[in-house]
Structure formats: C-alpha cells, structure tokens
XYZ file of N, CA and C in Angstrom:
753
model
N -92.693 -19.019 11.618
C -91.350 -18.768 11.681
C -90.678 -18.522 13.014
N -91.394 -17.880 13.845
C -90.976 -17.646 15.213
C -90.687 -19.026 15.941
N -91.603 -19.964 15.713
C -91.524 -21.305 16.398
C -90.329 -21.979 15.899
N -90.081 -21.838 14.515
C -89.022 -22.448 13.775
C -87.642 -21.914 14.387
N -87.588 -20.546 14.620
C -86.340 -19.973 15.081
C -86.109 -20.346 16.551
N -87.210 -20.455 17.292
C -87.018 -20.959 18.684
C -86.589 -22.376 18.768
N -87.078 -23.229 17.884
C -86.676 -24.646 17.859
C -85.139 -24.708 17.441
N -84.832 -23.839 16.451
C -83.320 -23.896 16.169
C -82.424 -23.470 17.274
N -82.855 -22.430 18.045
C -82.155 -21.896 19.159
C -82.027 -22.979 20.251
N -83.108 -23.673 20.546
C -83.035 -24.747 21.516
C -82.172 -25.897 21.131
N -82.251 -26.307 19.772
C -81.331 -27.325 19.181
C -79.892 -26.895 19.359
N -79.552 -25.604 19.023
C -78.101 -25.100 19.290
C -77.688 -25.152 20.642
N -78.584 -24.855 21.663
C -78.207 -24.885 22.963
C -78.000 -26.273 23.423
N -78.787 -27.166 23.128
C -78.557 -28.621 23.381
C -77.215 -29.176 22.930
N -76.929 -28.774 21.668
C -75.695 -29.273 20.982
C -74.474 -28.625 21.819
N -74.646 -27.315 22.264
C -73.539 -26.640 22.850
C -73.248 -27.424 24.309
N -74.393 -27.666 24.981
C -74.303 -28.487 26.208
C -73.624 -29.862 26.009
N -73.996 -30.547 24.995
C -73.399 -31.859 24.612
C -72.029 -31.714 24.287
N -71.608 -30.712 23.584
C -70.227 -30.537 23.295
C -69.324 -30.139 24.520
N -70.017 -29.445 25.441
C -69.366 -29.224 26.841
C -69.161 -30.526 27.485
N -70.193 -31.322 27.637
C -70.037 -32.668 28.282
C -68.813 -33.431 27.646
N -68.744 -33.390 26.270
C -67.689 -34.136 25.693
C -66.225 -33.604 25.948
N -66.118 -32.309 26.145
C -64.847 -31.673 26.557
C -64.413 -32.192 28.045
N -65.446 -32.008 28.817
C -65.298 -32.502 30.271
C -64.912 -33.974 30.180
N -65.474 -34.886 29.395
C -65.172 -36.247 29.341
C -63.781 -36.396 28.829
N -63.275 -35.731 27.835
C -62.002 -35.755 27.335
C -60.967 -35.465 28.373
N -61.131 -34.456 29.123
C -60.230 -34.125 30.179
C -60.133 -35.262 31.265
N -61.320 -35.840 31.456
C -61.276 -36.972 32.456
C -60.475 -38.075 31.993
N -60.619 -38.518 30.702
C -59.859 -39.552 30.224
C -58.379 -39.261 30.224
N -58.026 -38.074 29.800
C -56.558 -37.747 29.849
C -55.980 -37.714 31.135
N -56.693 -37.264 32.138
C -56.207 -37.308 33.506
C -56.022 -38.712 33.973
N -56.976 -39.575 33.619
C -56.785 -40.998 34.050
C -55.542 -41.650 33.589
N -55.188 -41.257 32.367
C -53.996 -41.845 31.672
C -52.802 -41.332 32.389
N -52.664 -40.119 32.722
C -51.581 -39.506 33.205
C -51.387 -39.982 34.707
N -52.466 -40.367 35.234
C -52.588 -40.884 36.688
C -52.183 -42.376 36.797
N -52.149 -43.066 35.702
C -52.025 -44.469 35.650
C -50.786 -44.935 34.878
N -49.704 -45.376 35.687
C -48.565 -45.653 34.973
C -48.524 -46.968 34.211
N -49.451 -47.884 34.751
C -49.583 -49.191 34.117
C -50.130 -49.040 32.584
N -51.048 -48.203 32.446
C -51.605 -47.977 31.124
C -50.687 -47.317 30.224
N -49.936 -46.362 30.774
C -48.889 -45.688 30.074
C -47.888 -46.661 29.432
N -47.403 -47.596 30.298
C -46.573 -48.574 29.827
C -47.202 -49.503 28.634
N -48.529 -49.894 29.003
C -49.278 -50.695 28.026
C -49.340 -49.908 26.713
N -49.600 -48.602 26.722
C -49.771 -47.860 25.394
C -48.425 -47.886 24.767
N -47.292 -47.650 25.505
C -45.898 -47.734 24.999
C -45.728 -49.094 24.229
N -45.945 -50.085 24.956
C -45.741 -51.516 24.266
C -46.585 -51.556 23.049
N -47.694 -51.030 22.902
C -48.590 -51.057 21.534
C -47.977 -50.088 20.623
N -46.813 -49.430 20.791
C -46.237 -48.636 19.717
C -46.565 -47.068 19.865
N -47.323 -46.708 21.000
C -47.730 -45.244 21.073
C -46.846 -44.533 21.959
N -46.120 -43.519 21.370
C -45.218 -42.822 22.268
C -45.832 -41.718 23.147
N -45.181 -41.112 24.030
C -45.884 -40.267 25.100
C -46.120 -38.914 24.333
N -45.186 -38.546 23.433
C -45.466 -37.289 22.647
C -46.615 -37.435 21.695
N -46.775 -38.552 21.008
C -48.021 -38.714 20.228
C -49.219 -38.694 20.977
N -49.175 -39.325 22.159
C -50.381 -39.355 22.915
C -50.653 -37.790 23.536
N -49.814 -37.104 23.737
C -50.035 -35.767 23.991
C -50.618 -34.934 22.772
N -50.053 -35.128 21.643
C -50.438 -34.339 20.378
C -51.952 -34.758 20.097
N -52.250 -35.985 20.139
C -53.634 -36.409 19.803
C -54.666 -36.454 20.977
N -54.072 -36.190 22.103
C -55.005 -36.126 23.331
C -55.567 -37.385 23.772
N -54.688 -38.452 23.683
C -55.131 -39.803 23.956
C -55.422 -39.893 25.589
N -56.399 -40.594 25.850
C -56.646 -40.960 27.297
C -56.996 -42.382 27.480
N -57.387 -42.772 28.661
C -57.908 -44.018 28.865
C -59.246 -44.116 29.779
N -60.011 -45.077 29.530
C -61.127 -45.317 30.252
C -61.040 -46.341 31.352
N -61.625 -46.122 32.475
C -61.520 -47.088 33.575
C -62.413 -48.226 33.337
N -62.273 -49.233 34.253
C -63.087 -50.524 34.021
C -64.373 -50.449 34.739
N -64.761 -49.585 35.501
C -65.943 -49.320 36.139
C -66.988 -49.246 35.289
N -68.238 -49.802 35.727
C -69.390 -49.834 34.834
C -70.123 -48.517 34.579
N -69.992 -47.580 35.763
C -70.438 -46.289 35.492
C -69.599 -45.242 36.022
N -68.396 -45.354 35.937
C -67.448 -44.455 36.470
C -67.537 -42.962 35.799
N -67.611 -42.943 34.558
C -67.851 -41.750 33.831
C -69.091 -41.124 34.152
N -70.192 -41.837 34.133
C -71.540 -41.368 34.399
C -71.533 -40.641 35.869
N -70.911 -41.227 36.932
C -70.839 -40.598 38.224
C -70.051 -39.330 38.316
N -68.995 -39.393 37.427
C -68.054 -38.187 37.374
C -68.772 -37.002 36.714
N -69.601 -37.348 35.613
C -70.358 -36.080 34.957
C -71.447 -35.657 35.858
N -72.119 -36.515 36.604
C -73.074 -36.069 37.636
C -72.372 -35.146 38.601
N -71.224 -35.453 39.056
C -70.534 -34.525 39.969
C -70.188 -33.092 39.352
N -70.148 -33.167 38.056
C -69.784 -31.920 37.379
C -70.958 -31.150 36.958
N -72.179 -31.464 37.697
C -73.294 -30.655 37.605
C -73.947 -30.859 36.158
N -73.693 -31.846 35.454
C -74.388 -32.019 34.271
C -75.773 -32.753 34.460
N -76.809 -32.407 33.843
C -78.077 -33.088 33.889
C -78.080 -34.422 33.228
N -79.118 -35.188 33.590
C -79.184 -36.470 32.897
C -79.538 -36.419 31.451
N -80.313 -35.519 30.983
C -80.610 -35.179 29.621
C -79.145 -34.820 28.840
N -78.376 -34.024 29.387
C -77.045 -33.771 28.756
C -76.074 -34.839 28.849
N -76.240 -35.775 29.786
C -75.419 -36.887 29.740
C -75.883 -37.931 28.736
N -77.053 -38.062 28.529
C -77.804 -39.034 27.536
C -77.334 -38.428 26.135
N -77.479 -37.143 25.810
C -77.257 -36.567 24.556
C -75.838 -36.582 24.034
N -74.774 -36.844 25.136
C -73.405 -37.072 24.765
C -73.021 -38.359 23.889
N -74.089 -39.276 24.037
C -73.999 -40.499 23.218
C -72.864 -41.532 23.710
N -72.394 -41.347 25.009
C -71.262 -42.141 25.576
C -71.858 -43.232 26.650
N -73.128 -43.370 26.508
C -73.707 -44.455 27.526
C -74.748 -45.390 26.892
N -74.760 -46.603 27.507
C -75.829 -47.488 27.104
C -76.874 -47.298 28.309
N -78.165 -47.376 27.919
C -79.208 -47.187 28.925
C -80.037 -48.376 28.934
N -80.420 -48.742 30.312
C -81.440 -49.863 30.532
C -82.344 -49.535 31.567
N -83.672 -49.692 31.379
C -84.650 -49.517 32.381
C -84.471 -50.573 33.577
N -84.403 -50.016 34.710
C -84.314 -50.784 35.920
C -85.425 -51.781 36.056
N -85.128 -53.209 36.156
C -86.176 -54.236 36.298
C -86.956 -54.334 34.971
N -86.622 -53.752 33.880
C -87.237 -53.730 32.523
C -88.781 -53.253 32.728
N -88.956 -52.365 33.629
C -90.310 -51.845 33.851
C -90.520 -50.554 33.015
N -91.798 -50.354 32.592
C -92.209 -49.200 31.887
C -92.164 -47.993 32.668
N -91.308 -47.062 32.462
C -91.208 -45.878 33.188
C -91.121 -44.631 32.240
N -91.502 -43.429 32.779
C -91.438 -42.283 32.006
C -89.937 -41.911 31.569
N -89.580 -41.518 30.446
C -88.307 -41.121 30.128
C -87.632 -40.051 31.039
N -88.493 -39.327 31.835
C -87.986 -38.364 32.602
C -87.723 -38.911 34.098
N -88.093 -40.091 34.307
C -87.789 -40.736 35.631
C -86.425 -41.381 35.657
N -85.347 -40.647 35.692
C -84.033 -41.255 35.425
C -83.666 -42.103 36.746
N -84.428 -42.117 37.783
C -83.986 -42.883 38.837
C -84.294 -44.447 38.548
N -85.133 -44.672 37.562
C -85.439 -46.045 37.192
C -84.669 -46.475 35.942
N -83.692 -45.683 35.512
C -82.788 -45.910 34.381
C -81.477 -46.167 34.819
N -80.728 -47.232 34.353
C -79.431 -47.723 34.660
C -78.605 -47.254 33.597
N -77.453 -46.401 33.852
C -76.480 -45.922 32.936
C -75.236 -46.898 32.991
N -74.730 -47.291 31.810
C -73.482 -47.976 31.713
C -72.548 -47.283 30.715
N -71.356 -47.070 31.159
C -70.390 -46.417 30.288
C -70.107 -47.179 29.080
N -70.028 -46.550 27.963
C -69.829 -47.168 26.678
C -68.280 -47.652 26.706
N -67.389 -46.740 27.077
C -65.896 -47.052 27.017
C -65.552 -47.460 28.513
N -65.009 -48.811 28.531
C -64.502 -49.315 29.750
C -63.262 -50.008 29.357
N -62.242 -49.790 30.102
C -60.908 -50.368 30.068
C -60.474 -50.257 28.582
N -60.411 -49.104 28.115
C -59.834 -48.868 26.638
C -59.005 -47.813 26.512
N -58.226 -47.748 25.515
C -57.426 -46.607 25.087
C -58.467 -45.722 24.414
N -58.611 -44.501 24.755
C -59.536 -43.584 24.218
C -58.877 -42.468 23.253
N -59.417 -42.208 22.106
C -58.851 -41.373 21.160
C -59.914 -40.228 20.893
N -59.775 -38.955 21.155
C -60.713 -37.995 20.749
C -60.957 -37.817 19.344
N -62.002 -37.734 18.861
C -62.344 -37.496 17.334
C -62.846 -36.147 17.265
N -62.062 -35.224 16.448
C -62.424 -33.821 16.374
C -62.908 -33.386 14.978
N -63.538 -32.255 15.023
C -64.032 -31.697 13.725
C -62.825 -30.878 13.173
N -63.094 -30.236 11.993
C -62.040 -29.469 11.309
C -61.548 -28.370 12.213
N -62.309 -27.943 13.168
C -61.832 -26.843 14.037
C -61.081 -27.266 15.272
N -60.936 -28.569 15.356
C -60.252 -29.199 16.537
C -61.089 -29.332 17.812
N -62.489 -29.151 17.602
C -63.285 -29.452 18.827
C -63.696 -31.045 18.901
N -63.553 -31.444 20.042
C -63.843 -32.886 20.328
C -65.475 -33.061 20.196
N -65.741 -34.032 19.209
C -67.185 -34.243 18.901
C -67.534 -35.688 19.210
N -66.549 -36.643 19.421
C -66.907 -38.011 19.615
C -65.586 -38.714 20.084
N -65.665 -39.947 20.363
C -64.474 -40.703 20.783
C -64.391 -42.088 20.079
N -63.136 -42.455 20.105
C -62.952 -43.894 19.597
C -62.286 -44.690 20.626
N -62.506 -45.902 20.812
C -61.830 -46.608 21.795
C -61.279 -48.018 21.290
N -59.935 -48.157 21.717
C -59.456 -49.522 21.570
C -59.152 -50.264 22.684
N -59.417 -51.581 22.631
C -59.277 -52.515 23.902
C -57.902 -52.420 24.392
N -57.818 -52.408 25.792
C -56.524 -52.685 26.440
C -56.327 -54.198 26.784
N -57.486 -54.626 27.330
C -57.433 -56.043 27.658
C -57.896 -56.851 26.418
N -56.951 -57.656 25.904
C -57.173 -58.537 24.737
C -58.431 -59.501 24.812
N -58.915 -59.818 26.036
C -60.041 -60.739 26.065
C -61.413 -60.050 25.831
N -61.386 -58.543 25.770
C -62.617 -57.994 25.474
C -62.944 -57.751 24.044
N -64.289 -57.544 23.711
C -64.644 -57.293 22.411
C -65.785 -56.123 22.491
N -65.951 -55.395 21.327
C -65.103 -55.457 20.126
C -63.742 -54.780 20.200
N -62.874 -54.993 19.367
C -61.602 -54.366 19.391
C -61.754 -52.860 19.334
N -62.490 -52.386 18.374
C -62.667 -50.975 18.360
C -64.057 -50.567 18.443
N -64.265 -49.389 19.134
C -65.656 -48.897 19.385
C -65.689 -47.413 19.256
N -66.745 -46.882 18.545
C -66.854 -45.423 18.340
C -68.072 -44.905 19.074
N -68.145 -43.775 19.302
C -69.269 -42.983 19.955
C -70.404 -43.096 18.946
N -71.582 -43.101 19.451
C -72.867 -43.146 18.607
C -72.967 -41.836 17.813
N -73.594 -41.920 16.539
C -73.806 -40.757 15.681
C -74.851 -39.811 16.492
N -74.636 -38.401 16.305
C -75.663 -37.540 16.816
C -75.568 -36.402 15.867
N -76.206 -35.320 16.259
C -76.307 -34.070 15.410
C -75.109 -33.643 14.691
N -74.107 -33.456 15.572
C -72.828 -32.967 15.142
C -71.881 -34.005 14.566
N -71.909 -35.235 15.186
C -70.982 -36.315 14.803
C -71.631 -37.362 13.810
N -71.245 -37.418 12.661
C -71.733 -38.391 11.649
C -70.439 -39.190 11.217
N -70.449 -40.434 11.358
C -69.311 -41.088 11.163
C -68.715 -41.113 9.815
N -69.743 -41.032 8.871
C -69.396 -41.038 7.416
C -69.042 -39.623 6.962
N -68.979 -38.593 7.681
C -68.704 -37.255 7.358
C -67.619 -36.703 8.131
N -66.664 -37.602 8.685
C -65.548 -37.178 9.518
C -64.319 -37.884 9.043
N -63.219 -37.123 8.811
C -61.875 -37.795 8.564
C -61.010 -37.601 9.871
N -60.655 -38.567 10.504
C -59.915 -38.482 11.608
C -58.435 -37.763 11.452
N -58.041 -36.987 12.230
C -56.857 -36.128 12.209
C -56.674 -35.103 11.122
N -57.878 -34.731 10.514
C -57.827 -33.783 9.421
C -57.262 -32.353 9.885
N -57.701 -32.111 11.167
C -57.324 -30.781 11.815
C -55.703 -30.764 12.072
N -55.262 -31.905 12.512
C -53.820 -31.985 12.677
C -52.982 -31.938 11.261
N -53.695 -32.735 10.385
C -53.015 -32.719 9.093
C -52.843 -31.320 8.508
N -53.847 -30.606 8.642
C -53.862 -29.272 8.067
C -52.856 -28.278 8.782
N -52.633 -28.463 10.167
C -51.785 -27.664 10.914
C -50.333 -28.130 10.707
N -50.002 -29.183 10.206
C -48.774 -29.662 10.067
C -47.907 -29.079 8.897
N -48.620 -28.525 7.955
C -47.946 -27.913 6.808
C -48.328 -26.453 6.533
N -47.479 -25.666 6.100
C -47.675 -24.254 5.645
C -48.511 -24.272 4.541
N -48.284 -25.212 3.540
C -49.062 -25.304 2.337
C -49.619 -26.810 2.209
N -50.554 -26.997 1.335
C -51.096 -28.325 1.151
C -50.054 -29.312 0.649
N -50.015 -30.439 1.311
C -49.028 -31.598 0.752
C -49.507 -32.016 -0.690
N -48.533 -32.662 -1.418
C -49.083 -33.097 -2.796
C -49.929 -34.149 -2.862
N -49.938 -35.075 -1.741
C -50.817 -36.091 -1.782
C -51.535 -36.256 -0.487
N -52.510 -37.000 -0.360
C -53.271 -37.438 0.961
C -53.156 -38.969 0.959
N -52.860 -39.438 2.071
C -52.783 -40.810 2.333
C -54.073 -41.171 3.204
N -54.901 -42.040 2.492
C -56.217 -42.415 3.271
C -55.989 -43.762 3.859
N -56.163 -43.782 5.233
C -56.028 -45.084 5.894
C -57.332 -45.486 6.562
N -57.435 -46.753 7.139
C -58.703 -47.123 7.696
C -59.067 -46.579 8.997
N -58.199 -46.682 10.072
C -58.538 -46.254 11.386
C -57.643 -45.291 12.024
N -58.130 -44.792 13.178
C -57.370 -43.711 13.874
C -55.890 -44.119 14.359
N -55.915 -45.521 14.706
C -54.632 -45.946 15.163
C -53.632 -46.030 13.994
N -54.072 -46.232 12.833
C -53.074 -46.248 11.585
C -52.611 -44.863 11.344
N -53.530 -43.920 11.381
C -53.087 -42.426 11.094
C -52.105 -42.033 12.270
N -52.427 -42.357 13.469
C -51.695 -42.057 14.626
C -50.233 -42.491 14.633
N -50.040 -43.721 14.321
C -48.736 -44.468 14.183
C -47.883 -43.937 13.030
N -48.624 -43.557 11.915
C -47.959 -43.002 10.808
C -47.321 -41.638 11.159
N -48.261 -40.785 11.832
C -47.838 -39.501 12.253
C -46.568 -39.515 13.292
N -46.555 -40.465 14.071
C -45.317 -40.373 15.036
C -44.083 -40.942 14.271
N -44.230 -41.575 13.105
C -43.105 -42.001 12.424
C -42.774 -41.124 11.162
N -43.317 -39.921 11.336
C -42.871 -38.926 10.307
C -43.836 -38.637 9.067
N -44.741 -39.575 8.958
C -45.682 -39.457 7.761
C -46.921 -38.706 8.288
N -46.921 -37.392 7.890
C -47.980 -36.564 8.611
C -49.001 -36.025 7.505
N -49.145 -36.722 6.532
C -50.194 -36.417 5.458
C -51.326 -37.574 5.238
N -51.618 -38.142 6.457
C -52.608 -39.103 6.367
C -53.871 -38.725 7.145
N -54.941 -39.203 6.653
C -56.303 -39.014 7.314
C -56.948 -40.404 7.274
N -57.720 -40.573 8.263
C -58.431 -41.861 8.393
C -60.023 -41.811 8.406
N -60.582 -42.807 7.771
C -62.004 -43.068 7.991
C -62.167 -43.874 9.122
N -63.433 -43.836 9.718
C -63.697 -44.465 10.998
C -64.173 -45.905 10.686
N -63.477 -46.802 10.095
C -63.989 -48.111 9.754
C -63.574 -48.292 8.326
N -64.279 -49.153 7.633
C -63.920 -49.540 6.414
C -64.906 -49.156 5.221
N -66.031 -48.508 5.621
C -67.034 -48.106 4.698
C -66.773 -46.637 4.280
N -65.877 -46.343 3.075
C -65.638 -45.151 2.647
C -66.797 -44.375 2.040
N -67.211 -43.299 2.419
C -68.258 -42.513 1.903
C -67.873 -41.597 0.761
N -68.761 -41.094 -0.196
C -68.257 -40.088 -1.115
C -67.762 -38.820 -0.575
N -68.279 -38.362 0.617
C -67.960 -37.202 1.242
C -66.460 -37.253 1.765
N -66.087 -38.439 2.332
C -64.799 -38.700 2.915
C -63.795 -38.611 1.734
N -64.324 -39.328 0.628
C -63.421 -39.318 -0.630
C -63.093 -37.980 -1.159
N -64.175 -37.016 -1.092
C -63.964 -35.692 -1.620
C -63.078 -34.921 -0.692
N -63.338 -35.110 0.671
C -62.500 -34.244 1.582
C -60.939 -34.673 1.533
N -60.741 -35.992 1.488
C -59.281 -36.435 1.327
C -58.604 -35.907 0.019
N -59.416 -35.767 -1.026
C -58.835 -35.219 -2.227
C -58.552 -33.768 -2.128
N -59.491 -33.022 -1.465
C -59.436 -31.456 -1.462
C -58.189 -31.061 -0.485
N -57.899 -31.997 0.470
C -56.781 -31.803 1.350
C -55.492 -31.702 0.787
N -55.305 -32.333 -0.461
C -53.938 -32.344 -1.060
C -53.902 -31.228 -2.186
N -52.673 -30.753 -2.482
C -52.500 -29.811 -3.467
C -52.836 -30.152 -4.852
N -52.553 -31.410 -5.183
C -52.717 -31.978 -6.558
C -54.068 -32.826 -6.494
N -54.822 -32.877 -5.571
C -56.027 -33.767 -5.489
C -55.656 -35.146 -5.783
N -54.521 -35.596 -5.168
C -53.981 -36.963 -5.305
C -54.333 -37.825 -4.057
N -54.890 -38.951 -4.017
C -55.261 -39.778 -2.858
C -54.651 -41.104 -3.091
N -53.970 -41.628 -2.078
C -53.371 -42.892 -2.099
C -54.138 -43.648 -0.963
N -54.712 -44.868 -1.325
C -55.563 -45.800 -0.530
C -54.509 -46.714 0.156
N -54.607 -46.710 1.507
C -53.681 -47.569 2.227
C -54.486 -48.407 3.180
N -55.412 -49.183 2.824
C -56.234 -49.998 3.725
C -55.420 -51.292 4.106
N -56.029 -51.987 5.158
C -55.431 -53.252 5.582
C -55.541 -54.273 4.611
N -54.741 -55.307 4.685
C -54.844 -56.407 3.682
C -55.552 -57.600 4.207
N -56.453 -57.317 5.227
C -57.313 -58.356 5.774
C -58.621 -58.444 4.918
N -59.502 -59.286 5.234
C -60.740 -59.387 4.347
C -61.542 -58.069 4.427
N -61.826 -57.535 5.533
C -62.661 -56.306 5.491
C -61.953 -55.107 4.570
N -60.693 -54.997 4.824
C -59.897 -53.968 4.068
C -60.023 -54.238 2.569
N -59.844 -55.455 2.155
C -59.975 -55.848 0.710
C -61.318 -55.637 0.242
N -62.353 -55.905 1.028
C -63.665 -55.768 0.567
C -64.130 -54.338 0.411
N -63.552 -53.423 1.385
C -63.852 -52.162 1.161
C -63.101 -51.459 -0.080
N -61.843 -52.008 -0.349
C -61.167 -51.508 -1.576
C -62.116 -51.992 -2.740
N -62.542 -53.159 -2.872
C -63.238 -53.628 -3.957
C -64.481 -52.855 -4.281
N -65.314 -52.724 -3.211
C -66.543 -51.886 -3.407
C -66.248 -50.419 -3.684
N -65.157 -49.850 -3.225
C -64.850 -48.601 -3.635
C -64.631 -48.444 -5.215
N -63.734 -49.327 -5.697
C -63.478 -49.278 -7.154
C -64.745 -49.641 -7.987
N -65.585 -50.457 -7.367
C -66.752 -50.750 -8.070
C -67.799 -49.658 -8.287
N -67.679 -48.798 -7.189
C -68.496 -47.609 -7.268
C -67.764 -46.312 -7.607
N -66.488 -46.469 -8.199
C -65.767 -45.404 -8.423
C -66.407 -44.373 -9.382
N -66.986 -44.803 -10.444
C -67.662 -43.756 -11.341
C -68.616 -42.956 -10.682
N -69.467 -43.516 -9.872
C -70.585 -42.846 -9.184
C -69.806 -41.739 -8.182
N -68.660 -42.095 -7.557
C -67.954 -41.326 -6.645
C -67.346 -40.078 -7.418
N -66.714 -40.330 -8.637
C -66.189 -39.234 -9.460
C -67.084 -38.266 -10.040
N -68.395 -38.707 -10.145
C -69.460 -37.797 -10.491
C -69.779 -36.768 -9.635
N -69.481 -37.055 -8.359
C -69.657 -36.225 -7.159
C -68.504 -35.291 -6.922
N -67.450 -35.479 -7.546
C -66.150 -34.681 -7.311
C -65.836 -33.920 -8.680
N -64.713 -33.034 -8.448
C -64.259 -32.343 -9.592
C -62.790 -32.778 -9.921
N -62.513 -33.806 -9.432
C -61.117 -34.417 -9.613
C -61.029 -35.933 -9.895
N -60.014 -36.439 -10.539
C -59.880 -37.805 -10.692
C -58.494 -38.203 -9.871
C-alpha cells in the first residue's frame, strides 16, 4: 500500500510539472503572436478577430525546428519534463542505440511549427494540450493536436466547454456540437456562444454525454462539415446511436 501511495504521489508530481511546462509554452506562443504583426494580419484575414484571439488565448508557433525546445531549456525545465509535455518529436542522433537518459544523443523537433496555436483546456480552464492550424498553405497536415497523455485524452475533451459555461448565468436550452476548435471559435465571435467542439470527426460516447449535460433540456444539435469525413462521422454516429443512448439518461 505504501508503495502504491508513493507511486501515485510521483505520478501526480510528474503531471504537475508537465502542466507547468504547458502553461509556460502557452505564454510563449501568445507572446510570439503579439510580437509578430504579420501573423496578426494573417489571422485576421482568416476570420479571427483580435478580441477572439484574446479570449481563447490563441498564439502562434515559429518556423524553427527546435525553437520551443530551446526556450523551455532556458526556463530550467528538465529533458524528462519536456518529453512529458507531448509537444515534441524525438529522434536518436545517427539512429544509434543510446540509453533513454542520454539526452545529448537525442534530437528534439518541435511538433508545432509555423502554425496558429489554440490552447485546449479542461473544464477548470487549465491548458492541457494544444491544437495547431497551418499558416503556410503548403504545409501538411492542416490540423495537428498534441499527443494524448495522462491528463489529455482526445476522446474525453470538448473544446471551449469552460468558455461555454462561463458565458451564461444558467444553462442554454441547447448545445451545438461542431467538429473542430476553429468552428467553435468563429461561431463564438459571431454571437453563437453555445457551441462545443470535438477534436476531429470521431465522436465518442463521453463527448456525446457531456454535450447533452451542458444544455438545460439535454438537446444537442449536430453541426458537422458537409465534406466526406463529416458525413462519414455523422453516418457512423447514427449507426451507433442506440448504443450511445444506452450510456446516457436522455434522448
């Protein structure tokens, strides 16, 4: 039992340090946006207002291969804490077999490069991951999310849920469920503030339940894209609707 308690404390400490690195990273991305007039103009041309970027805490990632990595090292974060953040691709130098603790032989690559970066928060408003949309249209993929880790599970998060809750004194009568964070963000800045987003097109039972609970009447309106992935997601959802409803208390 003592060993189990000790392991739980160590796991909690690692998670706390990882969350700290994510908050530092978020401040870094926001600073880079405010310091870069070119990206501010590009964001505006893509339909994102300055006020919306402030409310959602939008930032931008530079084009350097390891700019964020070098910044976090200067912030006194250890290599283990940097890896735990889930914001980097790793490669062993010269593809040699080296111990995991020998970080001098490991090359770090920033996951987000030359992207609009949107913080993904939990229900308490704490940044637990990031989503990135390309700025340069020649780059792929168009959207990129942080890797799953202990606190961030893509299928157990509804984007903007914390803003959705703080926008109303009482629950709205319906919830508008959309595909991505950009959909929810643009709807918000156009006065539609009762939307939440799944991070992709694979709707999970948990997200379905959360979106229904968020509304006063447990009503959910699906508003997915009309492209092939959006139609496929809608089709599979209604195909599995019965099993979804068995896990909920509402229709």
